[in-house]
Tab-separated table of C-alpha atoms and ligand atoms in Angstrom:
chain	number	residue	atom	x	y	z
A	17	MET	CA	-15.630	102.892	17.910
A	18	LYS	CA	-17.858	104.197	20.754
A	19	ASN	CA	-20.400	101.306	20.910
A	20	TYR	CA	-21.038	98.140	18.888
A	21	ILE	CA	-24.798	98.168	18.503
A	22	SER	CA	-25.109	97.266	14.819
A	23	VAL	CA	-22.906	96.446	11.826
A	24	ASN	CA	-23.269	100.135	10.901
A	25	ASP	CA	-20.847	100.926	13.754
A	26	ILE	CA	-18.053	99.346	11.699
A	27	TYR	CA	-15.817	102.007	10.153
A	28	SER	CA	-13.934	99.788	7.679
A	29	LEU	CA	-15.039	96.164	7.300
A	30	PRO	CA	-11.915	94.997	5.366
A	31	LEU	CA	-9.597	96.515	8.013
A	32	LEU	CA	-11.647	95.011	10.865
A	33	ILE	CA	-11.546	91.554	9.271
A	34	GLU	CA	-7.773	91.798	8.773
A	35	GLU	CA	-7.323	92.870	12.399
A	36	ALA	CA	-9.487	89.962	13.597
A	37	LYS	CA	-7.389	87.521	11.565
A	38	LYS	CA	-4.213	88.957	13.154
A	39	LEU	CA	-5.711	88.475	16.614
A	40	LYS	CA	-6.579	84.891	15.704
A	41	LYS	CA	-2.894	84.248	14.863
A	42	ASN	CA	-1.667	85.915	18.042
A	43	PRO	CA	-4.563	86.169	20.546
A	44	PHE	CA	-2.466	87.346	23.507
A	45	GLU	CA	-0.577	90.160	21.722
A	46	HIS	CA	-2.704	92.824	23.452
A	47	LYS	CA	-2.922	91.104	26.842
A	48	SER	CA	-2.108	94.355	28.692
A	49	LEU	CA	-4.756	96.477	26.897
A	50	GLY	CA	-7.563	95.299	29.156
A	51	GLU	CA	-5.561	95.290	32.395
A	52	ASN	CA	-7.666	96.682	35.292
A	53	LYS	CA	-10.699	96.921	33.001
A	54	THR	CA	-13.934	94.965	33.569
A	55	ILE	CA	-16.599	93.869	31.099
A	56	GLY	CA	-20.103	93.101	32.315
A	57	LEU	CA	-22.034	90.505	30.308
A	58	LEU	CA	-25.761	90.894	30.946
A	59	PHE	CA	-28.037	88.120	29.699
A	60	PHE	CA	-31.810	88.411	29.429
A	61	ASN	CA	-31.822	85.182	27.304
A	62	PRO	CA	-29.853	81.911	27.062
A	63	SER	CA	-26.540	81.548	25.220
A	64	LEU	CA	-23.667	79.147	24.681
A	65	ARG	CA	-21.385	80.670	22.023
A	66	THR	CA	-21.895	84.350	22.747
A	67	ARG	CA	-21.396	83.916	26.459
A	68	LEU	CA	-18.245	81.790	26.278
A	69	SER	CA	-16.586	83.402	23.248
A	70	THR	CA	-17.061	86.949	24.579
A	71	GLN	CA	-15.575	85.872	27.917
A	72	LYS	CA	-12.652	84.258	26.130
A	73	ALA	CA	-12.148	87.361	23.964
A	74	ALA	CA	-12.124	89.611	27.037
A	75	LYS	CA	-9.709	87.246	28.822
A	76	ASN	CA	-7.367	87.256	25.811
A	77	LEU	CA	-7.212	91.061	26.180
A	78	GLY	CA	-6.467	90.803	29.919
A	79	MET	CA	-9.891	92.030	31.083
A	80	ASP	CA	-11.840	90.983	34.151
A	81	ILE	CA	-15.326	89.630	33.489
A	82	VAL	CA	-18.573	89.720	35.465
A	83	VAL	CA	-21.663	87.899	34.177
A	84	MET	CA	-25.269	88.299	35.248
A	85	ASN	CA	-28.390	86.423	34.113
A	86	PHE	CA	-31.000	89.117	34.530
A	87	ASN	CA	-34.141	87.043	34.177
A	88	ASN	CA	-33.592	84.846	37.206
A	89	GLU	CA	-30.860	86.605	39.200
A	90	GLY	CA	-31.484	90.352	38.920
A	91	TRP	CA	-34.221	92.692	40.105
A	92	ALA	CA	-36.991	93.007	37.536
A	93	LEU	CA	-36.069	96.156	35.602
A	94	GLU	CA	-38.420	98.979	34.634
A	95	PHE	CA	-37.691	100.599	31.251
A	96	GLU	CA	-40.562	103.090	30.864
A	97	ASP	CA	-39.720	106.670	31.791
A	98	GLY	CA	-42.178	108.228	34.224
A	99	SER	CA	-43.794	104.919	35.176
A	100	VAL	CA	-45.403	104.423	38.573
A	101	MET	CA	-43.523	101.368	39.808
A	102	ASN	CA	-46.244	99.847	41.982
A	103	ALA	CA	-46.451	96.481	40.150
A	104	THR	CA	-43.787	93.857	39.340
A	105	THR	CA	-40.674	95.871	38.449
A	106	SER	CA	-38.279	96.720	41.295
A	107	GLU	CA	-35.476	98.808	39.777
A	108	HIS	CA	-35.499	101.454	37.051
A	109	ILE	CA	-32.949	101.147	34.268
A	110	LYS	CA	-31.888	104.734	35.106
A	111	GLU	CA	-30.303	103.596	38.385
A	112	GLY	CA	-29.479	100.071	37.139
A	113	ALA	CA	-27.417	101.213	34.142
A	114	ALA	CA	-25.729	104.000	36.118
A	115	VAL	CA	-24.710	101.584	38.882
A	116	ILE	CA	-23.417	98.904	36.467
A	117	SER	CA	-21.410	101.634	34.682
A	118	GLN	CA	-19.467	102.179	37.929
A	119	TYR	CA	-18.524	98.494	38.122
A	120	CYS	CA	-17.849	97.901	34.419
A	121	ASP	CA	-15.826	99.678	31.715
A	122	ILE	CA	-17.844	97.990	28.928
A	123	ILE	CA	-21.377	96.566	29.157
A	124	ALA	CA	-22.509	93.806	26.756
A	125	ILE	CA	-26.198	92.912	26.565
A	126	ARG	CA	-28.288	90.070	25.145
A	127	ALA	CA	-32.005	90.869	24.916
A	128	PHE	CA	-34.050	89.006	22.296
A	129	ALA	CA	-37.206	90.076	20.513
A	130	SER	CA	-40.534	89.358	22.200
A	131	LEU	CA	-41.986	88.469	18.748
A	132	THR	CA	-45.356	89.652	20.109
A	133	ASP	CA	-44.973	93.437	19.853
A	134	LYS	CA	-43.235	94.535	16.645
A	135	GLU	CA	-43.188	98.220	17.598
A	136	LYS	CA	-41.557	97.559	20.980
A	137	ASP	CA	-39.070	95.100	19.481
A	138	GLU	CA	-38.070	97.600	16.785
A	139	ALA	CA	-37.607	100.293	19.448
A	140	GLU	CA	-34.944	98.034	21.059
A	141	LEU	CA	-36.117	99.162	24.490
A	142	ILE	CA	-33.579	97.222	26.590
A	143	LEU	CA	-30.499	97.909	24.448
A	144	ASN	CA	-31.364	101.567	23.839
A	145	SER	CA	-32.208	102.162	27.502
A	146	PHE	CA	-28.767	100.865	28.511
A	147	LYS	CA	-27.240	103.057	25.794
A	148	LYS	CA	-29.168	106.051	27.134
A	149	TYR	CA	-28.439	105.606	30.836
A	150	ALA	CA	-25.027	103.875	30.919
A	151	SER	CA	-21.875	105.972	30.820
A	152	VAL	CA	-19.661	103.261	29.247
A	153	PRO	CA	-19.573	101.604	25.779
A	154	ILE	CA	-22.344	99.121	24.951
A	155	VAL	CA	-21.963	95.896	22.947
A	156	ASN	CA	-24.949	94.145	21.371
A	157	MET	CA	-24.735	90.382	22.058
A	158	GLU	CA	-28.029	89.887	20.101
A	159	SER	CA	-30.902	92.254	20.439
A	160	ALA	CA	-34.455	92.219	19.110
A	161	THR	CA	-33.421	93.172	15.588
A	162	GLY	CA	-29.721	92.393	15.203
A	163	HIS	CA	-26.783	90.144	16.061
A	164	PRO	CA	-23.780	92.133	14.852
A	165	LEU	CA	-21.115	90.008	16.602
A	166	GLN	CA	-22.456	86.966	14.722
A	167	ALA	CA	-22.483	88.884	11.433
A	168	LEU	CA	-18.863	89.984	11.897
A	169	THR	CA	-17.967	86.354	12.672
A	170	ASP	CA	-19.697	85.309	9.447
A	171	ALA	CA	-17.816	87.893	7.375
A	172	ILE	CA	-14.487	86.743	8.864
A	173	THR	CA	-15.366	83.098	8.126
A	174	ILE	CA	-16.373	83.806	4.519
A	175	SER	CA	-13.192	85.804	4.004
A	176	GLU	CA	-11.117	82.827	5.260
A	177	HIS	CA	-12.886	80.257	3.075
A	178	LYS	CA	-13.660	82.093	-0.170
A	179	THR	CA	-11.819	81.075	-3.326
A	180	THR	CA	-12.934	84.017	-5.502
A	181	ASP	CA	-12.984	87.767	-4.831
A	182	LYS	CA	-16.771	87.914	-5.157
A	183	PRO	CA	-18.293	84.617	-3.947
A	184	LYS	CA	-21.966	83.774	-4.388
A	185	VAL	CA	-23.471	83.753	-0.883
A	186	VAL	CA	-27.016	82.459	-0.333
A	187	LEU	CA	-28.993	83.084	2.851
A	188	SER	CA	-31.611	80.334	2.922
A	189	TRP	CA	-34.602	80.219	5.244
A	190	ALA	CA	-35.081	76.689	6.647
A	191	PRO	CA	-37.890	75.180	8.738
A	192	HIS	CA	-37.993	75.197	12.546
A	193	PRO	CA	-40.734	74.193	14.990
A	194	LYS	CA	-40.471	77.363	17.093
A	195	ALA	CA	-40.875	81.049	16.236
A	196	LEU	CA	-37.367	82.513	16.045
A	197	PRO	CA	-36.346	86.179	15.780
A	198	GLN	CA	-35.123	87.817	12.554
A	199	ALA	CA	-32.007	89.237	14.299
A	200	VAL	CA	-29.341	86.917	12.854
A	201	ALA	CA	-30.771	87.132	9.343
A	202	ASN	CA	-31.065	90.944	9.548
A	203	SER	CA	-27.441	91.466	10.551
A	204	PHE	CA	-26.204	88.885	8.037
A	205	VAL	CA	-28.072	90.722	5.258
A	206	GLU	CA	-26.608	94.067	6.381
A	207	MET	CA	-23.146	92.529	6.477
A	208	MET	CA	-23.410	90.916	3.030
A	209	ILE	CA	-24.654	94.187	1.499
A	210	LYS	CA	-21.446	95.793	2.872
A	211	SER	CA	-19.307	92.914	1.535
A	212	GLU	CA	-17.923	91.994	-1.877
A	213	ALA	CA	-20.425	89.200	-2.595
A	214	ASP	CA	-23.049	88.090	-5.103
A	215	PHE	CA	-25.721	87.882	-2.410
A	216	VAL	CA	-29.093	86.116	-2.719
A	217	ILE	CA	-31.807	85.602	-0.075
A	218	THR	CA	-34.199	82.676	-0.525
A	219	HIS	CA	-37.318	81.993	1.557
A	220	PRO	CA	-40.972	80.995	1.123
A	221	GLU	CA	-43.438	83.787	0.395
A	222	GLY	CA	-44.533	85.470	3.626
A	223	TYR	CA	-41.039	85.333	5.157
A	224	GLU	CA	-39.832	88.641	3.664
A	225	LEU	CA	-37.524	90.438	6.104
A	226	ASP	CA	-37.802	94.175	6.815
A	227	THR	CA	-37.510	95.813	3.379
A	228	ALA	CA	-35.525	98.675	4.931
A	229	ILE	CA	-32.817	96.046	5.591
A	230	THR	CA	-33.096	93.940	2.412
A	231	GLN	CA	-33.251	96.950	0.070
A	232	GLY	CA	-30.766	96.271	-2.744
A	233	ALA	CA	-30.502	92.507	-2.050
A	234	THR	CA	-31.734	89.874	-4.518
A	235	ILE	CA	-34.666	87.766	-3.268
A	236	GLU	CA	-35.317	84.430	-5.024
A	237	TYR	CA	-38.377	82.434	-3.912
A	238	ASN	CA	-37.175	79.264	-5.685
A	239	GLN	CA	-34.636	77.748	-3.280
A	240	GLU	CA	-33.147	75.352	-5.835
A	241	LYS	CA	-32.602	78.172	-8.336
A	242	ALA	CA	-30.986	80.285	-5.610
A	243	PHE	CA	-28.568	77.452	-4.750
A	244	GLU	CA	-27.226	77.159	-8.327
A	245	ASN	CA	-23.461	77.869	-8.364
A	246	ALA	CA	-23.445	79.142	-4.783
A	247	ASP	CA	-20.102	79.216	-2.944
A	248	PHE	CA	-21.666	79.556	0.521
A	249	ILE	CA	-25.042	78.398	1.830
A	250	TYR	CA	-25.995	80.144	5.088
A	251	ALA	CA	-29.057	78.469	6.593
A	252	LYS	CA	-31.244	80.190	9.156
A	253	ASN	CA	-34.832	80.055	10.292
A	254	TRP	CA	-36.754	83.178	11.169
A	255	SER	CA	-40.401	83.792	11.930
A	256	SER	CA	-42.521	86.001	9.701
A	257	TYR	CA	-41.753	89.712	9.862
A	258	VAL	CA	-44.908	90.735	7.968
A	259	ASP	CA	-47.237	88.509	10.037
A	260	TYR	CA	-45.069	89.362	12.994
A	261	GLY	CA	-43.598	86.462	14.970
A	262	LYS	CA	-45.772	83.792	13.318
A	263	VAL	CA	-44.606	80.384	12.039
A	264	LEU	CA	-46.302	80.299	8.622
A	265	SER	CA	-44.637	77.156	7.352
A	266	GLN	CA	-42.642	74.168	8.563
A	267	ASP	CA	-42.322	72.905	5.008
A	268	GLU	CA	-39.615	70.233	5.070
A	269	LYS	CA	-39.020	70.816	1.344
A	270	TRP	CA	-36.923	73.797	2.583
A	271	THR	CA	-34.627	71.620	4.775
A	272	ILE	CA	-31.037	71.831	3.490
A	273	SER	CA	-30.328	68.434	1.925
A	274	GLU	CA	-27.407	66.804	0.149
A	275	ALA	CA	-29.379	66.924	-3.133
A	276	LYS	CA	-29.715	70.702	-2.831
A	277	MET	CA	-26.037	71.136	-1.979
A	278	GLN	CA	-25.272	69.239	-5.228
A	279	LEU	CA	-26.707	72.240	-7.120
A	280	THR	CA	-24.028	74.544	-5.694
A	281	ASN	CA	-20.422	75.202	-6.615
A	282	ASN	CA	-19.244	72.756	-3.932
A	283	ALA	CA	-20.543	75.309	-1.421
A	284	LYS	CA	-19.489	75.603	2.191
A	285	PHE	CA	-22.371	75.202	4.647
A	286	MET	CA	-22.756	77.809	7.393
A	287	HIS	CA	-25.116	78.323	10.338
A	288	CYS	CA	-24.783	80.447	13.485
A	289	LEU	CA	-25.763	77.493	15.786
A	290	PRO	CA	-27.531	76.124	17.725
A	291	ILE	CA	-29.065	74.064	14.913
A	292	ARG	CA	-31.836	71.448	14.840
A	293	ARG	CA	-30.511	68.406	12.965
A	294	ASN	CA	-32.749	66.895	10.278
A	295	VAL	CA	-35.127	69.857	10.561
A	296	VAL	CA	-33.029	72.826	9.426
A	297	VAL	CA	-30.347	70.664	7.779
A	298	ASN	CA	-29.841	66.970	7.198
A	299	ASP	CA	-27.061	65.073	8.971
A	300	GLU	CA	-25.147	64.378	5.769
A	301	VAL	CA	-24.788	68.133	5.063
A	302	LEU	CA	-23.891	69.095	8.622
A	303	ASP	CA	-21.392	66.245	8.939
A	304	HIS	CA	-19.890	66.815	5.471
A	305	GLU	CA	-16.373	68.239	5.172
A	306	ASN	CA	-17.889	71.337	3.512
A	307	SER	CA	-19.748	72.196	6.700
A	308	ILE	CA	-17.758	74.957	8.425
A	309	VAL	CA	-20.110	75.615	11.350
A	310	ILE	CA	-17.506	74.665	13.970
A	311	GLN	CA	-14.805	76.876	12.408
A	312	GLN	CA	-17.457	79.600	12.169
A	313	ALA	CA	-18.241	79.278	15.906
A	314	ASN	CA	-14.512	79.477	16.688
A	315	ASN	CA	-14.411	82.864	14.968
A	316	ARG	CA	-16.932	84.220	17.491
A	317	THR	CA	-13.958	84.758	19.822
A	318	TYR	CA	-11.965	86.847	17.325
A	319	ALA	CA	-14.984	88.890	16.213
A	320	ALA	CA	-15.673	89.751	19.860
A	321	GLN	CA	-11.978	90.340	20.533
A	322	VAL	CA	-11.490	92.813	17.687
A	323	ILE	CA	-14.578	94.772	18.804
A	324	LEU	CA	-13.493	94.823	22.476
A	325	LYS	CA	-9.992	95.871	21.396
A	326	GLN	CA	-11.385	98.848	19.481
A	327	LEU	CA	-13.659	99.841	22.370
A	328	LEU	CA	-10.790	99.570	24.881
A	329	GLU	CA	-8.600	101.719	22.631
A	330	GLY	CA	-11.346	104.334	22.660
A	331	LEU	CA	-11.473	104.497	26.506
A	332	SER	CA	-9.650	107.326	28.311
B	16	CP	N1	-24.898	81.956	17.592
B	16	CP	C1	-25.170	82.323	18.863
B	16	CP	O1	-25.377	83.519	19.167
B	16	CP	O2	-25.111	81.301	19.728
B	16	CP	P1	-25.630	81.357	21.254
B	16	CP	O3	-27.102	81.725	21.190
B	16	CP	O4	-25.374	80.018	21.822
B	16	CP	O5	-24.871	82.453	21.952
C-alpha cells in the first residue's frame, strides 16, 4: 500500500480484516517496525477518536508522533498553483508539504468538506495537494468526501459481531441540527459494496448520496421497511448532496427508536460517534446491550494500526 486515501486502496479486505484482528490480540508484536519513524498528524478540523486512536496505533508500532492543528497553530496555507499570495495565505502547500515530508515518514490529514462548494470539495484540494507535493505516504483521517479509516473500523466491527456469513446491514439517515458532510456515509457505502452483506440504505427523499458511490446499492425510502430483519443498523446524519450542504429535514420520525429496533433481527446498533443523544438515537437504543458503538470506537486503533503497518512495510 502506497497511500490510504480511500477504501479503494485496500488490496484484499478479508486479509486486512484478519490482520487487524491479529493486531488487536497482540498489539505490540510489531513494536520495532516503526522504530526511528515519525508520523505527522495534521488536523484542519476537530477530532477525538481519530486523533487519539491513530496516535495509539502509531505508538503500538513503535513510531514517534507529531501533531499539528493547522487552523489555529500553522501558517495559513495556499493551495492554488500560480496564485499571487498578497492576501491572507502565508505559505504555499508546495513548500509546506515538502518541508513536512522531511520531518515525517508518513503524513495523516483531516480536512473536512466546506459544504458550500461542491466542486472544490469533490476535488479534495487539501488531501490531493499533500499527495501531490509530499514525498511520503498520505493517510486520509477524513476528507471532504471520505473517511476510510472509519469504514475499515466498521468492517472489522461487523466481522466480529456477525452471526451469519451475509448479514443484513442497514445504513439509516437520522436527523441532526447541523449540516454534516457525506464523508462517513460515502466510505461506509463503498465498504459495504466490497463486503459480503445484504446492504440497504434508507433516507428521506432529497438525501440521495452521490450515485457514482451508491451505484449497485439498494435504496429504501421507507425506514421501517428497511429495518425489517436487519442484523446491523448503522445510523448517520448527512446533509443533502443534491441540494449541496443543506439541511432539508430534521424530521424526528427518523430518530432511531426502540420501536424501530424491534423490527430488526435483534440488530446491533452502530454509529461512528460523536452522536447527539435523543436526536439521532434515543437513549434506550444507545444504552442497550445491542449498542456496539464503544467496541466500534475501540477498533479505530486496530484499523489505523493495520494501515500504518502496511505503509511502514512499504517504506525503503
Ligand atoms: N468517528 C470519528 O472520526 O470521530 P472523531 O471525529 O472524534 O475523530
